[in-house]
Amino acid sequence: MTGRRTIDQILAAARARLDRLSPQAAYLAQRDGAVLVDIRPVAQRVAGGQIPHALVVERNVLEWRFDPASDARLPIADRYDLPVIVYCEEGYTSSLAAAALQDLGLFRATDLIGGISAWRAAGLPVEPAVEQNA
C-alpha cells in the first residue's frame, strides 16, 4: 500500500528532527527558562506526580495552546522561538507532540528522553499532581 507507515517509522521520523533532552539536560534547561509541558492525562499525573513548575496541557489541546497564531493560545505561547520541552510518561507520545509543535513553527520544541519515568529514575524532583489544565 502506497504511503503506509508504521507507528515506529513515524516515531523515528519525529525523533530524527528533535534535539531530545536527557532528564539532567531538561532540568538545566527548565532552570534557564525553558517551559516543561506535561501532556499526560490527569489519571497518570495523579498516580505518578509531576515535575515542579511544569505546565500541564493535555495532548488533545497542545497545538491550540502553543500556536502563537491561535486565539486559544496560552499567554506564554506568544513567539515561535519559545523553548518548549514536552514530556509524557515514557517519552513516546511526547516525541510525536514535540514534532507537531515544530510543524507549527516552534523550532525549539523538543521532548524529554524517557519521560517522567526517566526523570524520576535520575533522582530529579517530582511533586504531587494538581488537577489543573491549561
mmCIF file of C-alpha atoms in Angstrom, residues 38 40-52 54 56 87-90 112 114-121 123-131:
data_model
loop_
_atom_site.group_PDB
_atom_site.id
_atom_site.type_symbol
_atom_site.label_atom_id
_atom_site.label_comp_id
_atom_site.label_asym_id
_atom_site.label_seq_id
_atom_site.Cartn_x
_atom_site.Cartn_y
_atom_site.Cartn_z
ATOM 1 C CA ASP A 38 3.242 17.690 30.893
ATOM 2 C CA ARG A 40 -0.247 13.191 30.330
ATOM 3 C CA PRO A 41 -3.873 12.569 31.233
ATOM 4 C CA VAL A 42 -4.922 13.536 34.750
ATOM 5 C CA ALA A 43 -5.003 9.902 35.956
ATOM 6 C CA GLN A 44 -1.303 9.458 35.139
ATOM 7 C CA ARG A 45 -0.403 12.755 36.778
ATOM 8 C CA VAL A 46 -2.302 11.894 39.944
ATOM 9 C CA ALA A 47 -0.762 8.403 40.086
ATOM 10 C CA GLY A 48 2.836 9.452 39.437
ATOM 11 C CA GLY A 49 3.161 13.117 40.297
ATOM 12 C CA GLN A 50 4.556 15.813 38.068
ATOM 13 C CA ILE A 51 7.689 17.858 37.591
ATOM 14 C CA PRO A 52 7.680 21.009 39.724
ATOM 15 C CA ALA A 54 5.772 22.162 34.690
ATOM 16 C CA VAL A 56 0.003 20.928 32.323
ATOM 17 C CA TYR A 87 7.040 15.143 28.451
ATOM 18 C CA CYS A 88 4.782 12.178 28.931
ATOM 19 C CA GLU A 89 5.194 9.010 30.991
ATOM 20 C CA GLU A 90 7.940 7.280 28.981
ATOM 21 C CA LEU A 112 12.303 14.588 27.461
ATOM 22 C CA GLY A 114 12.312 8.563 28.773
ATOM 23 C CA GLY A 115 9.600 10.894 30.041
ATOM 24 C CA ILE A 116 8.895 11.459 33.698
ATOM 25 C CA SER A 117 9.878 7.845 34.378
ATOM 26 C CA ALA A 118 13.482 8.663 33.417
ATOM 27 C CA TRP A 119 13.271 11.954 35.330
ATOM 28 C CA ARG A 120 12.265 10.059 38.485
ATOM 29 C CA ALA A 121 14.968 7.415 37.914
ATOM 30 C CA GLY A 123 16.519 11.354 41.177
ATOM 31 C CA LEU A 124 15.151 14.676 39.994
ATOM 32 C CA PRO A 125 12.290 16.335 41.894
ATOM 33 C CA VAL A 126 8.680 15.242 41.477
ATOM 34 C CA GLU A 127 5.716 16.688 43.343
ATOM 35 C CA PRO A 128 2.131 15.573 43.810
ATOM 36 C CA ALA A 129 -0.034 16.483 40.840
ATOM 37 C CA VAL A 130 -2.527 19.275 40.984
ATOM 38 C CA GLU A 131 -5.611 18.798 38.878
#
